[in-house]
XYZ file of N, CA and C in Angstrom:
618
model
N -0.383 -31.050 7.891
C -0.965 -30.387 8.535
C 1.033 -29.903 10.134
N 1.128 -31.220 10.275
C 1.955 -31.759 11.197
C 3.716 -30.557 10.631
N 3.824 -31.207 9.313
C 4.054 -30.383 8.895
C 5.021 -29.093 9.142
N 3.683 -28.012 8.242
C 3.231 -27.087 8.120
C 3.539 -26.420 9.566
N 3.294 -27.582 10.832
C 3.373 -26.742 12.257
C 5.023 -26.486 12.696
N 5.290 -28.009 12.474
C 7.300 -28.062 12.384
C 7.983 -26.820 11.898
N 7.199 -26.298 10.873
C 8.031 -25.278 9.937
C 8.123 -24.451 10.344
N 6.936 -24.181 10.760
C 6.331 -22.773 11.446
C 7.317 -22.797 13.245
N 7.779 -23.338 14.218
C 8.694 -24.139 15.385
C 10.310 -23.692 14.377
N 10.362 -24.171 13.740
C 12.048 -24.165 13.230
C 11.699 -22.495 12.630
N 10.848 -22.302 12.285
C 10.922 -20.400 11.887
C 11.020 -19.692 13.242
N 10.231 -20.305 13.520
C 10.218 -19.178 14.728
C 11.046 -19.327 15.679
N 12.069 -20.541 15.489
C 12.576 -21.021 16.624
C 14.314 -19.746 16.100
N 14.482 -19.613 14.402
C 15.627 -18.767 13.948
C 14.359 -16.845 14.342
N 13.491 -17.130 13.574
C 13.568 -15.776 14.094
C 13.751 -14.903 15.950
N 13.928 -16.057 17.288
C 14.225 -14.932 18.191
C 15.315 -15.640 17.826
N 15.644 -16.414 17.154
C 17.395 -16.616 17.812
C 18.134 -15.559 17.644
N 17.419 -14.203 15.800
C 17.501 -13.490 15.470
C 18.294 -12.708 16.823
N 17.610 -12.683 17.827
C 17.398 -11.736 19.029
C 17.911 -11.903 19.974
N 18.595 -12.556 20.007
C 18.727 -13.443 21.353
C 19.544 -12.220 22.224
N 20.532 -11.685 21.804
C 20.788 -10.227 22.515
C 20.533 -9.248 22.668
N 18.667 -9.560 22.282
C 17.965 -8.277 23.585
C 17.947 -7.611 24.849
N 17.639 -6.622 25.348
C 17.319 -6.957 26.159
C 15.918 -8.013 26.882
N 15.591 -7.891 27.238
C 14.652 -8.658 28.398
C 13.336 -8.249 27.658
N 13.281 -6.777 27.855
C 11.524 -6.127 27.693
C 11.635 -5.568 26.099
N 12.600 -5.853 24.952
C 12.376 -6.093 24.314
C 12.191 -7.007 23.297
N 13.094 -8.406 24.149
C 12.984 -9.485 23.912
C 11.125 -10.215 24.128
N 11.166 -9.618 24.847
C 9.262 -9.858 25.300
C 8.431 -8.654 24.357
N 8.711 -7.738 23.325
C 7.458 -7.160 22.865
C 7.326 -7.942 21.561
N 8.449 -8.178 20.987
C 9.132 -9.452 19.851
C 8.041 -10.553 19.525
N 8.565 -11.498 21.436
C 7.965 -12.529 21.374
C 6.750 -11.480 20.858
N 5.392 -10.917 22.343
C 4.167 -10.873 21.869
C 3.699 -10.838 20.133
N 4.781 -9.632 19.607
C 4.820 -9.118 18.220
C 4.388 -10.700 17.354
N 5.097 -11.322 17.243
C 5.267 -12.783 16.955
C 3.656 -13.311 16.756
N 3.598 -14.063 18.384
C 2.626 -14.664 18.195
C 1.673 -14.627 17.815
N 1.456 -12.702 17.807
C -0.031 -12.207 17.782
C 0.357 -12.285 16.374
N 1.188 -12.109 15.209
C 0.722 -11.619 13.983
C 1.270 -12.996 13.054
N 1.584 -14.671 13.982
C 0.996 -15.395 13.942
C -0.655 -16.661 13.733
N -0.289 -15.618 14.649
C -1.899 -16.660 15.385
C -3.286 -15.324 14.828
N -3.108 -14.314 13.627
C -3.565 -13.576 13.358
C -3.239 -13.654 11.947
N -2.288 -14.977 11.502
C -2.186 -16.074 10.172
C -2.679 -16.687 9.735
N -3.241 -16.236 7.924
C -4.218 -17.536 7.701
C -1.954 -18.439 6.903
N -1.348 -17.901 7.207
C -0.128 -19.078 7.249
C 0.634 -19.162 7.847
N 1.179 -19.399 8.799
C 1.431 -19.462 9.970
C 2.744 -19.428 9.879
N 2.981 -20.363 8.583
C 4.718 -20.887 8.068
C 5.783 -19.796 7.628
N 4.544 -19.819 6.512
C 4.931 -18.092 5.705
C 5.025 -16.693 5.678
N 4.227 -16.841 7.170
C 3.962 -15.454 7.906
C 5.352 -15.403 9.191
N 5.815 -16.829 9.101
C 7.093 -16.664 10.710
C 8.805 -17.312 9.428
N 8.328 -16.770 8.366
C 9.528 -16.674 7.218
C 9.537 -15.110 6.836
N 8.540 -14.647 6.610
C 8.410 -13.050 5.906
C 9.110 -12.580 7.796
N 8.420 -13.067 8.928
C 9.174 -12.141 9.778
C 11.107 -12.379 9.464
N 11.417 -13.731 9.871
C 12.670 -13.545 9.668
C 13.899 -12.679 8.851
N 12.094 -12.816 7.663
C 13.001 -12.092 6.740
C 13.618 -11.028 7.081
N 12.963 -9.895 7.695
C 12.856 -9.170 8.113
C 13.654 -8.894 9.675
N 13.604 -9.733 9.944
C 14.718 -9.251 10.958
C 15.626 -9.050 10.785
N 16.272 -10.641 9.610
C 17.668 -9.646 9.283
C 18.223 -8.110 8.868
N 17.116 -8.119 8.905
C 18.111 -6.317 8.247
C 18.475 -5.730 9.028
N 18.848 -5.478 8.139
C 20.623 -3.749 8.942
C 19.980 -2.943 9.151
N 21.012 -2.328 10.429
C 20.023 -0.576 10.516
C 20.532 0.501 8.926
N 21.300 -0.199 8.052
C 21.430 0.325 6.561
C 20.578 0.476 6.027
N 19.775 -1.303 5.529
C 18.838 -1.512 5.176
C 17.498 -1.107 5.593
N 16.846 -0.636 7.189
C 15.752 -0.370 7.488
C 15.626 1.751 7.607
N 16.742 1.684 7.659
C 16.559 3.180 7.615
C 15.989 4.228 6.048
N 16.410 3.444 5.441
C 15.266 4.734 3.637
C 13.839 4.420 4.177
N 13.575 2.827 4.923
C 12.204 3.112 4.565
C 11.754 3.120 6.274
N 11.840 4.280 7.679
C 10.963 4.737 8.167
C 10.094 5.342 8.043
N 10.809 6.566 6.315
C 9.589 7.277 6.287
C 8.512 6.420 5.258
N 8.664 5.474 5.103
C 7.708 4.541 4.958
C 6.471 3.943 5.807
N 7.266 3.682 7.170
C 6.541 2.963 7.931
C 5.990 4.509 8.627
N 6.474 5.325 9.030
C 6.055 6.885 9.872
C 4.607 7.734 8.967
N 4.719 6.875 7.450
C 3.820 7.453 6.822
C 2.788 6.422 7.077
N 3.144 5.047 7.319
C 1.908 4.522 8.172
C 1.327 4.415 9.216
N 1.684 4.204 9.711
C 1.884 5.306 11.523
C 1.186 6.365 11.149
N 0.902 7.388 10.572
C 0.800 8.737 10.925
C -0.957 8.448 9.458
N -1.510 7.616 8.889
C -2.413 7.642 8.779
C -3.877 6.994 9.196
N -4.635 7.490 9.154
C -6.421 7.221 9.524
C -6.476 5.264 9.515
N -5.796 5.098 7.459
C -6.580 3.683 7.805
C -4.774 3.508 6.906
N -4.566 1.908 7.231
C -3.842 2.025 7.696
C -3.037 0.496 6.111
N -5.046 0.671 5.886
C -4.807 -1.101 4.721
C -4.791 0.736 3.091
N -5.549 0.802 3.890
C -5.766 1.851 2.413
C -4.078 2.950 2.300
N -3.887 3.024 2.545
C -2.485 3.978 2.823
C -1.569 2.655 1.591
N -1.196 1.733 2.853
C -0.158 0.738 2.646
C -0.465 -0.033 0.614
N -1.723 0.312 0.658
C -2.052 -0.411 -0.568
C -1.658 1.284 -2.275
N -1.607 1.869 -1.276
C -1.184 3.470 -2.538
C 0.606 3.600 -2.212
N 0.765 3.088 -0.593
C 2.000 2.869 -0.746
C 3.194 2.474 -1.746
N 2.206 1.054 -2.221
C 2.500 -0.606 -2.727
C 2.623 -0.238 -4.139
N 1.684 0.453 -4.559
C 1.595 1.064 -5.771
C 2.550 2.433 -6.253
N 2.476 3.087 -5.372
C 3.746 4.135 -5.822
C 4.998 3.461 -5.463
N 5.530 2.419 -5.154
C 6.945 1.784 -5.209
C 6.766 1.397 -5.733
N 5.674 0.233 -6.795
C 6.300 0.477 -7.974
C 5.955 0.977 -10.109
N 6.350 1.659 -9.196
C 5.718 3.415 -10.129
C 6.771 3.532 -10.944
N 6.848 4.333 -11.906
C 8.096 4.969 -12.936
C 7.256 7.014 -13.183
N 8.235 7.585 -11.766
C 6.796 9.329 -11.747
C 7.764 9.382 -12.525
N 8.208 10.218 -13.542
C 9.282 11.065 -13.622
C 9.537 12.142 -12.793
N 10.880 12.578 -12.749
C 11.730 13.358 -11.882
C 10.565 14.944 -11.496
N 10.436 15.145 -12.611
C 9.395 16.911 -12.797
C 8.636 16.612 -12.681
N 7.930 15.646 -13.253
C 6.393 15.634 -12.497
C 5.879 15.185 -11.471
N 6.881 14.180 -10.683
C 7.497 14.412 -9.583
C 6.889 15.818 -8.518
N 8.718 16.450 -8.516
C 8.195 17.943 -8.159
C 7.475 18.690 -8.160
N 6.899 18.778 -9.772
C 5.616 19.464 -9.980
C 3.782 18.993 -9.482
N 3.956 18.612 -8.973
C 2.938 17.018 -8.165
C 3.246 18.081 -6.545
N 3.755 17.464 -6.175
C 3.832 18.533 -5.248
C 4.999 19.127 -4.390
N 4.269 20.060 -5.026
C 4.985 21.579 -5.409
C 3.685 22.057 -5.485
N 2.829 21.543 -6.368
C 1.306 22.156 -5.930
C 0.275 21.063 -4.700
N 0.934 20.558 -4.802
C 0.290 19.906 -3.172
C 0.397 20.752 -1.468
N 2.257 20.921 -1.429
C 2.024 21.818 -0.822
C 1.722 23.238 0.074
N 0.961 23.608 -1.477
C 0.911 24.917 -1.500
C -1.040 24.513 -0.987
N -1.233 23.788 -1.571
C -3.242 23.396 -1.283
C -2.804 23.126 -0.503
N -1.661 21.940 0.852
C -2.055 21.487 2.698
C -2.415 22.837 3.129
N -0.454 23.912 2.359
C -0.801 25.208 3.714
C -2.287 26.242 3.345
N -3.216 26.245 2.870
C -3.778 26.427 2.741
C -5.168 25.850 3.135
N -5.008 24.747 3.291
C -5.461 23.817 3.514
C -6.966 24.127 1.964
N -6.409 23.559 0.681
C -7.879 23.425 -0.188
C -8.441 22.085 0.241
N -8.608 21.850 -0.303
C -9.603 20.306 -0.394
C -9.313 19.788 -1.228
N -8.041 18.239 -0.960
C -7.181 17.920 -1.714
C -7.633 17.091 -2.962
N -8.646 16.285 -2.476
C -9.716 15.375 -3.314
C -9.943 16.682 -5.435
N -9.848 17.776 -4.412
C -10.663 19.075 -5.881
C -9.024 19.547 -6.706
N -7.463 19.338 -5.482
C -6.518 19.600 -6.113
C -6.376 18.598 -7.231
N -6.881 17.034 -7.042
C -5.591 16.334 -7.807
C -6.670 16.718 -9.796
N -8.382 16.665 -9.184
C -9.092 16.571 -9.560
C -9.002 18.299 -11.499
N -7.486 18.638 -10.236
C -7.176 20.198 -10.824
C -5.747 19.868 -12.291
N -5.455 18.957 -11.246
C -4.084 18.812 -11.579
C -3.899 16.993 -12.395
N -4.746 16.391 -12.725
C -5.924 15.738 -13.527
C -4.830 15.929 -14.910
N -4.915 16.429 -15.386
C -4.395 18.141 -17.079
C -3.588 17.196 -17.175
N -1.811 17.210 -16.212
C -0.964 16.986 -16.196
C -0.800 15.208 -15.949
N -0.572 15.030 -16.043
C -0.702 13.325 -14.771
C -1.006 12.437 -16.272
N -0.360 11.121 -16.800
C -0.341 10.770 -18.172
C -1.847 9.497 -17.515
N -2.077 9.565 -18.708
C -3.405 7.860 -19.102
C -2.158 7.114 -17.477
N -1.328 7.106 -18.287
C -0.463 5.895 -17.486
C -0.162 5.494 -16.167
N -0.357 7.072 -15.636
C 0.027 7.160 -13.634
C -1.084 7.575 -13.120
N -2.258 7.105 -14.059
C -3.251 7.813 -13.036
C -4.137 7.664 -11.926
N -3.205 5.885 -12.105
C -3.303 5.301 -10.614
C -2.665 5.299 -10.110
N -1.348 5.811 -9.629
C -0.670 6.365 -8.787
C -0.941 7.217 -8.201
N -1.523 8.278 -9.207
C -1.906 9.222 -8.734
C -3.147 9.247 -7.407
N -4.653 9.140 -8.845
C -5.273 7.717 -7.085
C -4.974 7.447 -5.511
N -3.540 6.774 -5.913
C -3.219 6.206 -4.443
C -2.284 6.967 -3.815
N -1.491 8.810 -4.396
C -1.262 10.021 -3.761
C -2.422 10.087 -3.299
N -3.062 9.935 -3.961
C -4.252 10.514 -3.285
C -5.140 9.995 -2.259
N -5.101 9.411 -2.456
C -6.002 8.007 -1.311
C -4.933 7.634 0.034
N -3.951 8.127 0.513
C -2.802 8.157 0.725
C -2.752 8.919 2.268
N -2.767 11.449 1.630
C -3.463 12.354 1.755
C -4.284 12.405 1.930
N -5.441 11.722 1.335
C -6.064 12.622 2.337
C -6.552 11.081 3.727
N -6.477 9.677 3.690
C -6.575 9.733 4.302
C -5.653 9.693 5.656
N -3.843 10.835 5.354
C -3.393 11.100 6.913
C -3.772 11.902 7.795
N -3.277 11.680 9.386
C -3.812 12.364 10.386
C -2.958 14.256 9.825
N -1.992 14.139 9.311
C -1.396 15.686 9.253
C -0.793 15.483 7.315
N -1.764 15.799 6.981
C -1.853 15.394 5.380
C -0.121 16.013 5.358
N 0.122 17.388 5.502
C 1.725 17.848 5.948
C 2.595 17.231 5.715
N 2.110 15.649 7.048
C 3.925 15.100 7.973
C 4.389 13.731 6.644
N 2.720 13.773 5.782
C 2.926 13.245 5.218
C 2.980 13.180 4.024
N 3.036 14.155 3.741
C 3.521 14.188 1.911
C 5.350 15.295 2.674
N 5.635 14.813 3.306
C 7.660 15.052 3.569
C 7.757 13.365 3.483
N 6.888 12.736 3.922
C 7.107 11.405 4.101
C 7.714 10.988 2.667
N 6.795 11.034 2.026
C 6.080 10.125 0.931
C 7.565 11.654 -0.193
N 8.064 12.899 0.157
C 9.201 13.394 0.109
C 10.198 12.884 -0.078
N 10.480 12.474 1.430
C 12.026 11.475 1.644
C 11.629 10.090 0.633
N 10.974 9.817 0.986
C 11.165 8.346 -0.620
C 11.151 8.603 -1.198
N 10.891 9.007 -2.195
C 11.488 9.440 -3.172
C 12.685 10.393 -3.631
N 12.983 10.751 -2.716
C 14.389 11.253 -2.242
C 15.742 10.839 -2.387
N 15.087 9.525 -2.205
C 15.971 8.307 -1.257
C 15.998 7.267 -2.457
N 15.373 7.335 -3.622
C 14.863 6.925 -4.664
C 14.420 4.976 -4.432
N 13.600 5.484 -3.020
C 13.226 3.779 -2.835
C 12.456 2.816 -4.408
N 11.632 4.364 -4.837
C 10.644 3.690 -5.784
C 11.400 2.576 -6.366
N 13.248 2.937 -7.148
C 13.397 2.375 -8.529
C 14.761 1.631 -7.097
N 13.975 1.315 -5.677
C 15.164 0.468 -5.054
C 15.247 -0.815 -4.857
N 16.199 -1.891 -5.438
C 15.652 -3.132 -4.979
C 15.215 -4.280 -4.192
N 15.833 -3.854 -3.464
C 16.092 -4.291 -1.738
C 14.938 -3.748 -1.234
N 14.481 -1.951 -0.666
C 13.351 -2.046 -0.933
C 12.263 -2.793 -1.139
N 12.275 -2.989 -2.808
C 11.482 -3.592 -3.408
C 10.827 -4.895 -3.420
N 12.565 -5.691 -2.127
C 12.622 -6.338 -2.091
C 11.412 -6.987 -0.891
N 11.806 -5.970 0.767
C 10.930 -5.853 1.970
C 9.567 -5.601 1.447
N 9.100 -4.273 0.153
C 8.333 -4.699 0.039
C 6.645 -5.671 -0.178
N 8.051 -6.879 -1.006
C 7.234 -7.487 -1.494
C 7.576 -8.460 -0.172
N 8.679 -8.542 0.346
C 8.133 -9.557 2.164
C 7.015 -9.144 2.580
N 6.437 -7.780 2.396
C 5.512 -7.167 3.293
C 3.854 -7.655 3.053
N 4.399 -7.435 1.792
C 3.633 -7.023 1.266
C 3.269 -9.222 1.426
N 3.338 -10.296 0.704
C 3.307 -11.626 1.332
C 2.725 -11.873 2.856
N 3.262 -11.171 3.283
C 2.745 -11.147 5.655
C 1.299 -10.236 4.782
N 1.370 -9.502 4.171
C -0.809 -8.269 3.774
C -1.613 -9.650 3.178
N -0.915 -10.259 2.629
C -1.614 -11.246 2.256
C -2.408 -12.032 3.160
N -1.814 -12.853 4.017
C -1.328 -13.646 4.469
C -1.807 -13.144 5.768
N -2.859 -12.004 6.431
C -2.988 -11.788 7.519
C -4.539 -11.805 7.282
N -5.616 -11.869 8.973
C -6.351 -12.038 8.347
C -7.343 -10.496 8.748
N -6.230 -9.537 10.396
C -6.323 -8.207 10.193
C -5.681 -7.554 10.132
N -5.396 -6.718 8.481
C -4.253 -6.227 8.242
C -3.821 -4.668 8.558
N -4.330 -3.948 9.966
C -4.597 -3.060 10.090
C -3.965 -3.391 11.165
N -3.679 -4.708 12.128
C -2.601 -4.949 13.172
C -1.863 -5.896 12.309
N -1.251 -6.318 11.596
C -0.559 -6.804 10.614
C 0.654 -5.164 10.846
N -0.058 -4.603 9.832
C 0.998 -3.413 9.797
C 1.352 -2.442 10.842
N 0.083 -2.878 11.627
C 1.309 -1.349 12.756
C 1.910 -2.198 13.296
N 1.592 -3.403 13.402
C 2.342 -4.113 13.994
C 4.326 -4.555 14.061
N 3.920 -4.256 12.504
C 5.219 -4.276 11.828
C 6.236 -3.482 12.051
N 5.539 -2.093 11.785
C 6.460 -0.944 12.255
C 6.571 -1.253 14.078
N 6.013 -2.197 14.606
C 6.943 -2.259 15.767
C 7.859 -3.506 15.702
N 7.866 -3.833 15.743
C 8.775 -4.466 14.990
C 9.812 -4.955 14.077
N 9.989 -3.369 13.897
C 11.065 -3.129 12.378
C 11.773 -2.720 13.582
N 11.413 -1.438 14.255
C 11.930 -1.222 15.416
C 12.417 -1.797 16.817
N 12.388 -2.443 17.362
C 12.721 -3.725 17.714
C 13.824 -4.506 17.173
N 13.475 -5.056 15.988
C 15.040 -5.129 15.779
C 15.741 -4.444 15.439
N 15.917 -3.407 14.705
C 17.479 -2.440 14.677
C 18.087 -1.929 15.575
N 16.987 -2.572 16.902
C 17.795 -1.965 18.186
C 19.006 -2.544 18.599
N 19.592 -4.231 17.991
C 19.347 -5.356 17.720
C 20.589 -4.763 17.907
N 21.055 -3.569 16.831
C 21.951 -3.412 15.734
C 22.506 -2.344 16.664
N 22.364 -1.063 17.016
C 22.432 -0.630 18.052
C 23.292 -1.490 19.169
N 24.630 -0.434 19.588
C 25.664 -0.177 20.346
C 25.829 0.423 21.383
N 24.887 -0.022 22.788
C 24.299 1.191 23.798
C 26.036 0.128 24.781
């Protein structure tokens, strides 16, 4: 365990070194987030390594991912929404089908229709190979605090081609590893939102 502890300290030094130019408020917030996640992790060395990787992201890397973090912030069940997002990010949904689905869902949300019933009706146009993706989409929307806002985030994710972006998939893989090592999944995902926001500030000149 001594080696693991040393690895964790080394990684943590690297993480905090990434943000040495933060103002004191941002630095304190990042430290609190990092230590909270380490305390909750079943594998602190791996968790710190993941945090280091995320801290190396630039504004350009993170900007396309903001709708995904916004989606998680707007969820009543962040764990379910993350799992659904993970499924969608690893699926290949034809543009024509996505457009049809999103149009139908937008109309359903605007009229206050029951989303579960809407998905049941749409199952006829969804191929069996994408049934899991449809279920993931349904879970995300049903758990949203504001379904219309979440649908907008999903549209932005699709428009930015994040589902076919190697860099986005790489970031998601890092977050998934953190997720797997976290005892409190909701704490991890909510903390990562603030962490990514804080790390982004190091690239902004004021």
